[in-house]
mmCIF file of C-alpha atoms in Angstrom:
data_model
loop_
_atom_site.group_PDB
_atom_site.id
_atom_site.type_symbol
_atom_site.label_atom_id
_atom_site.label_comp_id
_atom_site.label_asym_id
_atom_site.label_seq_id
_atom_site.Cartn_x
_atom_site.Cartn_y
_atom_site.Cartn_z
ATOM 1 C CA UNK A 1032 -96.423 -77.282 171.331
ATOM 2 C CA UNK A 1033 -98.639 -75.855 168.569
ATOM 3 C CA UNK A 1034 -97.399 -76.522 165.026
ATOM 4 C CA UNK A 1035 -97.620 -73.196 163.206
ATOM 5 C CA UNK A 1036 -98.442 -73.418 159.513
ATOM 6 C CA UNK A 1037 -99.300 -69.746 159.003
ATOM 7 C CA UNK A 1038 -97.319 -67.214 157.041
ATOM 8 C CA UNK A 1039 -97.464 -64.306 159.487
ATOM 9 C CA UNK A 1040 -94.289 -62.650 160.708
ATOM 10 C CA UNK A 1041 -92.376 -63.992 163.703
ATOM 11 C CA UNK A 1042 -89.487 -62.738 165.798
ATOM 12 C CA UNK A 1043 -86.523 -64.538 167.323
ATOM 13 C CA UNK A 1044 -85.090 -64.067 170.798
ATOM 14 C CA UNK A 1045 -81.799 -65.626 171.889
ATOM 15 C CA UNK A 1046 -80.389 -65.664 175.405
ATOM 16 C CA UNK A 1047 -76.748 -66.740 175.389
ATOM 17 C CA UNK A 1048 -75.561 -67.419 178.916
ATOM 18 C CA UNK A 1049 -72.503 -69.103 180.330
ATOM 19 C CA UNK A 1050 -74.113 -72.479 181.003
ATOM 20 C CA UNK A 1051 -76.831 -72.591 178.351
ATOM 21 C CA UNK A 1052 -78.213 -70.924 175.230
ATOM 22 C CA UNK A 1053 -81.946 -70.723 174.531
ATOM 23 C CA UNK A 1054 -83.754 -69.481 171.443
ATOM 24 C CA UNK A 1055 -87.477 -68.718 171.123
ATOM 25 C CA UNK A 1056 -89.540 -68.060 168.011
ATOM 26 C CA UNK A 1057 -92.524 -65.889 168.928
ATOM 27 C CA UNK A 1058 -95.564 -64.628 167.032
ATOM 28 C CA UNK A 1059 -96.435 -60.941 166.745
ATOM 29 C CA UNK A 1060 -99.082 -61.567 169.399
ATOM 30 C CA UNK A 1061 -96.563 -62.835 171.945
ATOM 31 C CA UNK A 1062 -97.137 -66.579 171.590
ATOM 32 C CA UNK A 1063 -94.152 -68.940 171.733
ATOM 33 C CA UNK A 1064 -94.119 -71.097 168.600
ATOM 34 C CA UNK A 1065 -90.756 -72.858 168.740
ATOM 35 C CA UNK A 1066 -87.750 -73.180 171.033
ATOM 36 C CA UNK A 1067 -84.207 -74.463 170.828
ATOM 37 C CA UNK A 1068 -81.411 -75.143 173.298
ATOM 38 C CA UNK A 1069 -77.638 -75.417 173.108
ATOM 39 C CA UNK A 1070 -74.640 -75.310 175.477
ATOM 40 C CA UNK A 1071 -73.360 -72.080 176.992
ATOM 41 C CA UNK A 1072 -72.174 -69.179 174.842
ATOM 42 C CA UNK A 1073 -70.170 -66.861 177.079
ATOM 43 C CA UNK A 1074 -66.927 -65.920 175.352
ATOM 44 C CA UNK A 1075 -65.162 -65.561 178.725
ATOM 45 C CA UNK A 1076 -66.195 -68.733 180.512
ATOM 46 C CA UNK A 1077 -67.954 -71.274 178.259
ATOM 47 C CA UNK A 1078 -64.985 -72.688 176.387
ATOM 48 C CA UNK A 1079 -63.750 -72.312 172.813
ATOM 49 C CA UNK A 1080 -66.910 -73.543 171.052
ATOM 50 C CA UNK A 1081 -69.209 -70.879 172.507
ATOM 51 C CA UNK A 1082 -70.085 -69.260 169.156
ATOM 52 C CA UNK A 1083 -71.258 -72.591 167.725
ATOM 53 C CA UNK A 1084 -73.887 -72.728 170.471
ATOM 54 C CA UNK A 1085 -75.620 -69.720 168.897
ATOM 55 C CA UNK A 1086 -75.855 -71.637 165.633
ATOM 56 C CA UNK A 1087 -77.193 -74.773 167.319
ATOM 57 C CA UNK A 1088 -79.895 -72.934 169.270
ATOM 58 C CA UNK A 1089 -81.060 -70.987 166.214
ATOM 59 C CA UNK A 1090 -81.142 -74.063 164.022
ATOM 60 C CA UNK A 1091 -83.170 -76.046 166.552
ATOM 61 C CA UNK A 1092 -85.737 -73.287 167.097
ATOM 62 C CA UNK A 1093 -86.175 -72.429 163.420
ATOM 63 C CA UNK A 1094 -86.753 -75.982 162.224
ATOM 64 C CA UNK A 1095 -89.845 -75.885 160.012
ATOM 65 C CA UNK A 1096 -90.020 -72.066 159.956
ATOM 66 C CA UNK A 1097 -89.711 -70.252 156.618
ATOM 67 C CA UNK A 1098 -86.729 -67.897 157.075
ATOM 68 C CA UNK A 1099 -88.580 -65.147 155.209
ATOM 69 C CA UNK A 1100 -91.143 -64.986 158.021
ATOM 70 C CA UNK A 1101 -88.528 -63.777 160.511
ATOM 71 C CA UNK A 1102 -89.011 -60.033 160.914
ATOM 72 C CA UNK A 1103 -86.574 -59.280 163.732
ATOM 73 C CA UNK A 1104 -84.186 -60.839 166.199
ATOM 74 C CA UNK A 1105 -82.551 -59.921 169.474
ATOM 75 C CA UNK A 1106 -79.506 -61.660 170.940
ATOM 76 C CA UNK A 1107 -78.873 -61.079 174.623
ATOM 77 C CA UNK A 1108 -75.290 -62.243 175.038
ATOM 78 C CA UNK A 1109 -73.371 -62.633 178.291
ATOM 79 C CA UNK A 1110 -70.069 -60.805 178.005
ATOM 80 C CA UNK A 1111 -71.369 -58.552 175.196
ATOM 81 C CA UNK A 1112 -70.772 -55.316 177.076
ATOM 82 C CA UNK A 1113 -67.739 -53.143 176.422
ATOM 83 C CA UNK A 1114 -64.712 -55.245 175.529
ATOM 84 C CA UNK A 1115 -66.771 -58.183 174.286
ATOM 85 C CA UNK A 1116 -69.260 -56.262 172.138
ATOM 86 C CA UNK A 1117 -67.523 -56.616 168.771
ATOM 87 C CA UNK A 1118 -66.884 -60.343 169.168
ATOM 88 C CA UNK A 1119 -70.430 -61.013 170.379
ATOM 89 C CA UNK A 1120 -71.990 -59.118 167.495
ATOM 90 C CA UNK A 1121 -69.807 -60.877 164.929
ATOM 91 C CA UNK A 1122 -70.783 -64.297 166.292
ATOM 92 C CA UNK A 1123 -74.500 -63.434 166.385
ATOM 93 C CA UNK A 1124 -74.506 -62.008 162.861
ATOM 94 C CA UNK A 1125 -72.629 -65.057 161.571
ATOM 95 C CA UNK A 1126 -75.161 -67.411 163.171
ATOM 96 C CA UNK A 1127 -78.053 -65.329 161.787
ATOM 97 C CA UNK A 1128 -76.708 -65.319 158.256
ATOM 98 C CA UNK A 1129 -75.914 -69.012 158.501
ATOM 99 C CA UNK A 1130 -79.654 -69.669 158.829
ATOM 100 C CA UNK A 1131 -80.300 -67.372 155.827
ATOM 101 C CA UNK A 1132 -82.460 -65.018 157.846
ATOM 102 C CA UNK A 1133 -83.301 -61.590 156.398
ATOM 103 C CA UNK A 1134 -81.789 -58.402 157.747
ATOM 104 C CA UNK A 1135 -79.589 -58.341 160.814
ATOM 105 C CA UNK A 1136 -80.350 -59.049 164.475
ATOM 106 C CA UNK A 1137 -79.955 -56.592 167.304
ATOM 107 C CA UNK A 1138 -77.192 -57.724 169.670
ATOM 108 C CA UNK A 1139 -77.179 -56.469 173.235
ATOM 109 C CA UNK A 1140 -76.273 -57.266 176.797
ATOM 110 C CA UNK A 1141 -78.048 -60.176 178.417
ATOM 111 C CA UNK A 1142 -78.920 -57.963 181.397
ATOM 112 C CA UNK A 1143 -81.324 -55.949 179.190
ATOM 113 C CA UNK A 1144 -83.070 -59.159 178.172
ATOM 114 C CA UNK A 1145 -83.129 -60.233 181.818
ATOM 115 C CA UNK A 1146 -85.083 -57.114 182.792
ATOM 116 C CA UNK A 1147 -87.528 -57.587 179.911
ATOM 117 C CA UNK A 1148 -87.996 -61.207 181.032
ATOM 118 C CA UNK A 1149 -89.507 -59.944 184.269
ATOM 119 C CA UNK A 1150 -91.160 -56.633 183.483
ATOM 120 C CA UNK A 1151 -92.694 -54.754 180.569
ATOM 121 C CA UNK A 1152 -92.131 -51.441 182.377
ATOM 122 C CA UNK A 1153 -90.020 -48.852 180.541
ATOM 123 C CA UNK A 1154 -87.724 -48.301 183.532
ATOM 124 C CA UNK A 1155 -86.473 -50.271 186.511
ATOM 125 C CA UNK A 1156 -83.633 -52.118 188.195
ATOM 126 C CA UNK A 1157 -82.390 -55.618 187.495
ATOM 127 C CA UNK A 1158 -80.030 -57.829 189.477
ATOM 128 C CA UNK A 1159 -78.803 -60.996 187.820
ATOM 129 C CA UNK A 1160 -76.828 -63.773 189.487
ATOM 130 C CA UNK A 1161 -76.204 -67.018 187.698
ATOM 131 C CA UNK A 1162 -72.791 -68.087 186.506
ATOM 132 C CA UNK A 1163 -71.913 -64.388 186.630
ATOM 133 C CA UNK A 1164 -73.404 -61.414 188.446
ATOM 134 C CA UNK A 1165 -74.360 -57.920 187.316
ATOM 135 C CA UNK A 1166 -76.877 -55.199 188.131
ATOM 136 C CA UNK A 1167 -78.248 -52.443 185.938
ATOM 137 C CA UNK A 1168 -80.686 -49.584 185.799
ATOM 138 C CA UNK A 1169 -82.749 -49.871 182.614
ATOM 139 C CA UNK A 1170 -84.502 -47.055 180.773
ATOM 140 C CA UNK A 1171 -86.356 -47.680 177.496
ATOM 141 C CA UNK A 1172 -84.437 -50.901 176.744
ATOM 142 C CA UNK A 1173 -81.039 -49.282 177.379
ATOM 143 C CA UNK A 1174 -78.588 -49.646 180.255
ATOM 144 C CA UNK A 1175 -78.143 -46.225 181.843
ATOM 145 C CA UNK A 1176 -75.982 -47.501 184.690
ATOM 146 C CA UNK A 1177 -74.460 -50.880 185.500
ATOM 147 C CA UNK A 1178 -72.294 -52.458 188.161
ATOM 148 C CA UNK A 1179 -70.085 -55.570 188.082
ATOM 149 C CA UNK A 1180 -70.399 -58.211 185.379
ATOM 150 C CA UNK A 1181 -66.611 -58.203 185.071
ATOM 151 C CA UNK A 1182 -66.162 -61.957 184.840
ATOM 152 C CA UNK A 1183 -65.165 -64.595 187.361
ATOM 153 C CA UNK A 1184 -61.578 -63.381 187.733
ATOM 154 C CA UNK A 1185 -62.260 -59.692 188.424
ATOM 155 C CA UNK A 1186 -65.834 -59.579 189.677
ATOM 156 C CA UNK A 1187 -69.202 -61.368 189.446
ATOM 157 C CA UNK A 1188 -69.482 -61.064 193.213
ATOM 158 C CA UNK A 1189 -72.183 -63.272 194.710
ATOM 159 C CA UNK A 1190 -72.570 -65.376 191.565
ATOM 160 C CA UNK A 1191 -72.649 -69.168 191.446
ATOM 161 C CA UNK A 1192 -68.997 -69.202 190.376
ATOM 162 C CA UNK A 1193 -68.106 -66.806 193.209
ATOM 163 C CA UNK A 1194 -69.905 -69.123 195.659
ATOM 164 C CA UNK A 1195 -68.100 -72.145 194.227
ATOM 165 C CA UNK A 1196 -64.718 -70.457 194.498
ATOM 166 C CA UNK A 1197 -65.413 -69.390 198.095
ATOM 167 C CA UNK A 1198 -66.447 -72.944 198.948
ATOM 168 C CA UNK A 1199 -63.272 -74.393 197.458
ATOM 169 C CA UNK A 1200 -61.154 -71.940 199.410
ATOM 170 C CA UNK A 1201 -62.996 -72.964 202.573
ATOM 171 C CA UNK A 1202 -62.373 -76.643 201.811
ATOM 172 C CA UNK A 1203 -58.661 -76.138 201.170
ATOM 173 C CA UNK A 1204 -58.333 -73.926 204.251
ATOM 174 C CA UNK A 1205 -60.093 -76.492 206.440
ATOM 175 C CA UNK A 1206 -57.841 -79.299 205.197
ATOM 176 C CA UNK A 1207 -54.755 -77.148 205.798
ATOM 177 C CA UNK A 1208 -55.893 -76.309 209.307
ATOM 178 C CA UNK A 1209 -56.011 -72.583 208.531
ATOM 179 C CA UNK A 1210 -59.794 -72.292 208.639
ATOM 180 C CA UNK A 1211 -62.706 -73.865 210.557
ATOM 181 C CA UNK A 1212 -63.898 -77.358 209.776
ATOM 182 C CA UNK A 1213 -66.885 -77.665 207.463
ATOM 183 C CA UNK A 1214 -69.078 -80.344 205.928
ATOM 184 C CA UNK A 1215 -68.054 -78.905 202.569
ATOM 185 C CA UNK A 1216 -64.811 -80.901 202.863
ATOM 186 C CA UNK A 1217 -66.879 -84.000 202.115
ATOM 187 C CA UNK A 1218 -69.517 -82.669 199.727
ATOM 188 C CA UNK A 1219 -67.656 -80.226 197.474
ATOM 189 C CA UNK A 1220 -65.011 -82.747 196.290
ATOM 190 C CA UNK A 1221 -67.755 -85.233 195.388
ATOM 191 C CA UNK A 1222 -69.521 -82.548 193.368
ATOM 192 C CA UNK A 1223 -66.369 -81.810 191.378
ATOM 193 C CA UNK A 1224 -64.589 -85.167 191.270
ATOM 194 C CA UNK A 1225 -67.361 -87.706 191.720
ATOM 195 C CA UNK A 1226 -67.045 -90.826 193.821
ATOM 196 C CA UNK A 1227 -63.368 -91.148 192.862
ATOM 197 C CA UNK A 1228 -62.428 -88.197 195.091
ATOM 198 C CA UNK A 1229 -59.514 -89.075 197.424
ATOM 199 C CA UNK A 1230 -60.002 -88.746 201.192
ATOM 200 C CA UNK A 1231 -59.214 -85.334 202.732
ATOM 201 C CA UNK A 1232 -55.515 -84.562 202.553
ATOM 202 C CA UNK A 1233 -52.781 -83.528 200.145
ATOM 203 C CA UNK A 1234 -53.928 -85.836 197.328
ATOM 204 C CA UNK A 1235 -57.426 -84.367 197.464
ATOM 205 C CA UNK A 1236 -56.109 -80.812 197.541
ATOM 206 C CA UNK A 1237 -54.009 -81.389 194.432
ATOM 207 C CA UNK A 1238 -56.873 -83.175 192.667
ATOM 208 C CA UNK A 1239 -59.154 -80.196 193.326
ATOM 209 C CA UNK A 1240 -56.537 -77.738 192.087
ATOM 210 C CA UNK A 1241 -56.037 -79.735 188.894
ATOM 211 C CA UNK A 1242 -59.791 -80.021 188.322
ATOM 212 C CA UNK A 1243 -60.465 -76.320 188.803
ATOM 213 C CA UNK A 1244 -57.618 -75.074 186.640
ATOM 214 C CA UNK A 1245 -58.363 -77.617 183.927
ATOM 215 C CA UNK A 1246 -62.068 -76.821 183.484
ATOM 216 C CA UNK A 1247 -64.038 -73.804 182.203
ATOM 217 C CA UNK A 1248 -64.734 -71.380 185.077
ATOM 218 C CA UNK A 1249 -68.488 -71.840 184.615
ATOM 219 C CA UNK A 1250 -68.191 -75.360 186.023
ATOM 220 C CA UNK A 1251 -67.358 -73.908 189.435
ATOM 221 C CA UNK A 1252 -70.947 -72.706 189.557
ATOM 222 C CA UNK A 1253 -72.066 -76.320 189.868
ATOM 223 C CA UNK A 1254 -70.802 -76.284 193.456
ATOM 224 C CA UNK A 1255 -73.317 -73.610 194.544
ATOM 225 C CA UNK A 1256 -76.231 -76.045 195.165
ATOM 226 C CA UNK A 1257 -73.965 -78.132 197.406
ATOM 227 C CA UNK A 1258 -73.167 -75.046 199.480
ATOM 228 C CA UNK A 1259 -76.874 -74.227 199.732
ATOM 229 C CA UNK A 1260 -77.656 -77.738 200.959
ATOM 230 C CA UNK A 1261 -74.906 -77.586 203.588
ATOM 231 C CA UNK A 1262 -76.059 -74.183 204.837
ATOM 232 C CA UNK A 1263 -79.637 -75.387 205.245
ATOM 233 C CA UNK A 1264 -78.307 -78.389 207.178
ATOM 234 C CA UNK A 1265 -76.649 -76.041 209.660
ATOM 235 C CA UNK A 1266 -73.069 -75.733 208.395
ATOM 236 C CA UNK A 1267 -71.808 -72.367 209.643
ATOM 237 C CA UNK A 1268 -69.116 -71.975 206.983
ATOM 238 C CA UNK A 1269 -71.562 -72.609 204.143
ATOM 239 C CA UNK A 1270 -74.081 -70.210 205.654
ATOM 240 C CA UNK A 1271 -71.434 -67.496 205.978
ATOM 241 C CA UNK A 1272 -70.495 -67.895 202.304
ATOM 242 C CA UNK A 1273 -74.106 -67.536 201.166
ATOM 243 C CA UNK A 1274 -74.855 -64.629 203.495
ATOM 244 C CA UNK A 1275 -71.824 -62.803 202.115
ATOM 245 C CA UNK A 1276 -72.910 -63.603 198.554
ATOM 246 C CA UNK A 1277 -76.343 -62.090 199.226
ATOM 247 C CA UNK A 1278 -74.863 -58.963 200.792
ATOM 248 C CA UNK A 1279 -72.463 -58.463 197.891
ATOM 249 C CA UNK A 1280 -75.338 -58.796 195.416
ATOM 250 C CA UNK A 1281 -77.427 -56.264 197.313
ATOM 251 C CA UNK A 1282 -74.453 -53.892 197.421
ATOM 252 C CA UNK A 1283 -74.122 -54.268 193.645
ATOM 253 C CA UNK A 1284 -77.802 -53.420 193.228
ATOM 254 C CA UNK A 1285 -77.493 -50.424 195.555
ATOM 255 C CA UNK A 1286 -74.602 -49.145 193.443
ATOM 256 C CA UNK A 1287 -76.687 -48.802 190.272
ATOM 257 C CA UNK A 1288 -79.220 -46.707 192.148
ATOM 258 C CA UNK A 1289 -76.348 -44.334 193.039
ATOM 259 C CA UNK A 1290 -78.464 -42.030 195.169
ATOM 260 C CA UNK A 1291 -81.142 -41.615 192.494
ATOM 261 C CA UNK A 1292 -84.774 -42.117 193.401
ATOM 262 C CA UNK A 1293 -85.999 -45.638 192.760
ATOM 263 C CA UNK A 1294 -89.344 -45.364 194.537
ATOM 264 C CA UNK A 1295 -91.882 -47.637 192.936
ATOM 265 C CA UNK A 1296 -89.590 -48.864 190.167
ATOM 266 C CA UNK A 1297 -89.738 -52.608 189.552
ATOM 267 C CA UNK A 1298 -86.788 -54.659 190.754
ATOM 268 C CA UNK A 1299 -86.260 -57.763 188.630
ATOM 269 C CA UNK A 1300 -84.205 -60.691 189.933
ATOM 270 C CA UNK A 1301 -82.678 -62.928 187.288
ATOM 271 C CA UNK A 1302 -80.333 -65.894 187.019
ATOM 272 C CA UNK A 1303 -80.341 -69.309 188.646
ATOM 273 C CA UNK A 1304 -79.012 -68.101 192.007
ATOM 274 C CA UNK A 1305 -81.930 -65.666 192.382
ATOM 275 C CA UNK A 1306 -84.828 -67.391 190.602
ATOM 276 C CA UNK A 1307 -84.473 -70.865 192.082
ATOM 277 C CA UNK A 1308 -85.394 -71.632 195.724
ATOM 278 C CA UNK A 1309 -81.948 -70.862 197.134
ATOM 279 C CA UNK A 1310 -80.948 -69.318 200.437
ATOM 280 C CA UNK A 1311 -79.267 -66.469 198.565
ATOM 281 C CA UNK A 1312 -82.533 -65.771 196.727
ATOM 282 C CA UNK A 1313 -84.395 -65.593 200.042
ATOM 283 C CA UNK A 1314 -81.844 -63.230 201.577
ATOM 284 C CA UNK A 1315 -81.696 -60.966 198.531
ATOM 285 C CA UNK A 1316 -85.491 -60.796 198.188
ATOM 286 C CA UNK A 1317 -85.775 -59.809 201.842
ATOM 287 C CA UNK A 1318 -83.085 -57.192 201.360
ATOM 288 C CA UNK A 1319 -84.930 -55.703 198.379
ATOM 289 C CA UNK A 1320 -88.137 -55.450 200.404
ATOM 290 C CA UNK A 1321 -86.341 -53.718 203.262
ATOM 291 C CA UNK A 1322 -84.221 -51.345 201.162
ATOM 292 C CA UNK A 1323 -86.544 -50.556 198.253
ATOM 293 C CA UNK A 1324 -90.015 -51.085 199.660
ATOM 294 C CA UNK A 1325 -91.155 -53.208 196.709
ATOM 295 C CA UNK A 1326 -91.721 -56.892 196.110
ATOM 296 C CA UNK A 1327 -89.030 -58.116 193.710
ATOM 297 C CA UNK A 1328 -90.107 -59.812 190.488
ATOM 298 C CA UNK A 1329 -88.455 -63.091 189.546
ATOM 299 C CA UNK A 1330 -87.656 -63.095 185.848
ATOM 300 C CA UNK A 1331 -88.502 -65.822 183.387
ATOM 301 C CA UNK A 1332 -85.632 -67.229 181.348
ATOM 302 C CA UNK A 1333 -83.681 -64.646 179.394
ATOM 303 C CA UNK A 1334 -84.913 -65.844 176.001
ATOM 304 C CA UNK A 1335 -88.387 -64.586 176.949
ATOM 305 C CA UNK A 1336 -86.954 -61.113 177.450
ATOM 306 C CA UNK A 1337 -84.904 -61.344 174.256
ATOM 307 C CA UNK A 1338 -88.036 -62.252 172.295
ATOM 308 C CA UNK A 1339 -89.922 -59.361 173.916
ATOM 309 C CA UNK A 1340 -87.181 -56.965 172.833
ATOM 310 C CA UNK A 1341 -87.288 -58.404 169.315
ATOM 311 C CA UNK A 1342 -91.039 -57.689 169.300
ATOM 312 C CA UNK A 1343 -90.392 -54.095 170.332
ATOM 313 C CA UNK A 1344 -87.798 -53.638 167.600
ATOM 314 C CA UNK A 1345 -90.240 -55.079 165.062
ATOM 315 C CA UNK A 1346 -93.439 -53.333 166.208
ATOM 316 C CA UNK A 1347 -91.910 -50.181 167.675
ATOM 317 C CA UNK A 1348 -92.825 -48.515 170.948
ATOM 318 C CA UNK A 1349 -96.526 -49.143 170.436
ATOM 319 C CA UNK A 1350 -99.475 -50.355 172.456
ATOM 320 C CA UNK A 1351 -99.429 -53.502 170.334
ATOM 321 C CA UNK A 1352 -95.809 -54.218 171.253
ATOM 322 C CA UNK A 1353 -96.486 -53.633 174.944
ATOM 323 C CA UNK A 1354 -99.534 -55.917 174.843
ATOM 324 C CA UNK A 1355 -97.521 -58.656 173.131
ATOM 325 C CA UNK A 1356 -94.775 -58.259 175.749
ATOM 326 C CA UNK A 1357 -97.290 -58.622 178.585
ATOM 327 C CA UNK A 1358 -98.874 -61.654 176.933
ATOM 328 C CA UNK A 1359 -95.473 -63.273 176.502
ATOM 329 C CA UNK A 1360 -94.692 -62.768 180.195
ATOM 330 C CA UNK A 1361 -98.092 -64.150 181.222
ATOM 331 C CA UNK A 1362 -97.807 -67.227 179.012
ATOM 332 C CA UNK A 1363 -94.231 -67.916 180.151
ATOM 333 C CA UNK A 1364 -95.421 -68.091 183.762
#
């Protein structure tokens, strides 16, 4: 990566998700100069040290950058909507000040950054499914309507954690004899417990229960790739889980449209479940084509969108800001 020795202004974009935190330092022209990574920073599902991840990502990305060059920052934080807004802002401001950066960052929902990571349009729809799941209608960098994003216990339907939980229920039901047999009985325990997993039976059931209740909810999302593999190999139970996940995600997206015209608006798909080559991604993309008549756009990582929003806050709603946003999207591809 280019070593920047200039003194021009830069902006900082941070995407704080449940399984990872990424920070980008970007020039006013939309060029990525530095990046930093840290563990997840979702206050609901990433564990007690989530706020420290913001500090780690910032510190890594800003190494060698004069703090006075930083003109603006945007933090897109999972769980920052509604009830979590005050806590998210406090953590972001603390991390910002800890690096002795001037001013204060803008702190917003990660779904806004997700849309900006796929489109520079002023308005559109975004559906995100990674550890969690949420959809929103965006207008001029603001959420005008949203659906779901309520966390693994109350919502996040179709997310990786939702898929993992459904798979575990299928495994326990199959071992109990309540539900159909499935190859997931062999593969899911190995994904969670490793090679030390007991054979199917009561010991395995109790080991799975202990593992799930003793770990951060985000770890359940690690089961989703196993379910995808089983479905592609012909397992009917796994395929049913993923088909239901896709339908729930599409229903969530339909809900933010709420009868309003969406003709021609971009539809951005974000999050690991929808941007990686998964069966759910295929089903959702096909559903978007059929229901909305547009080709969905797969977003880059959220930090790209966060940096683009930082550029807009720094440069204003100008042609220069829009050009930098487009350049950032092009270079990220």
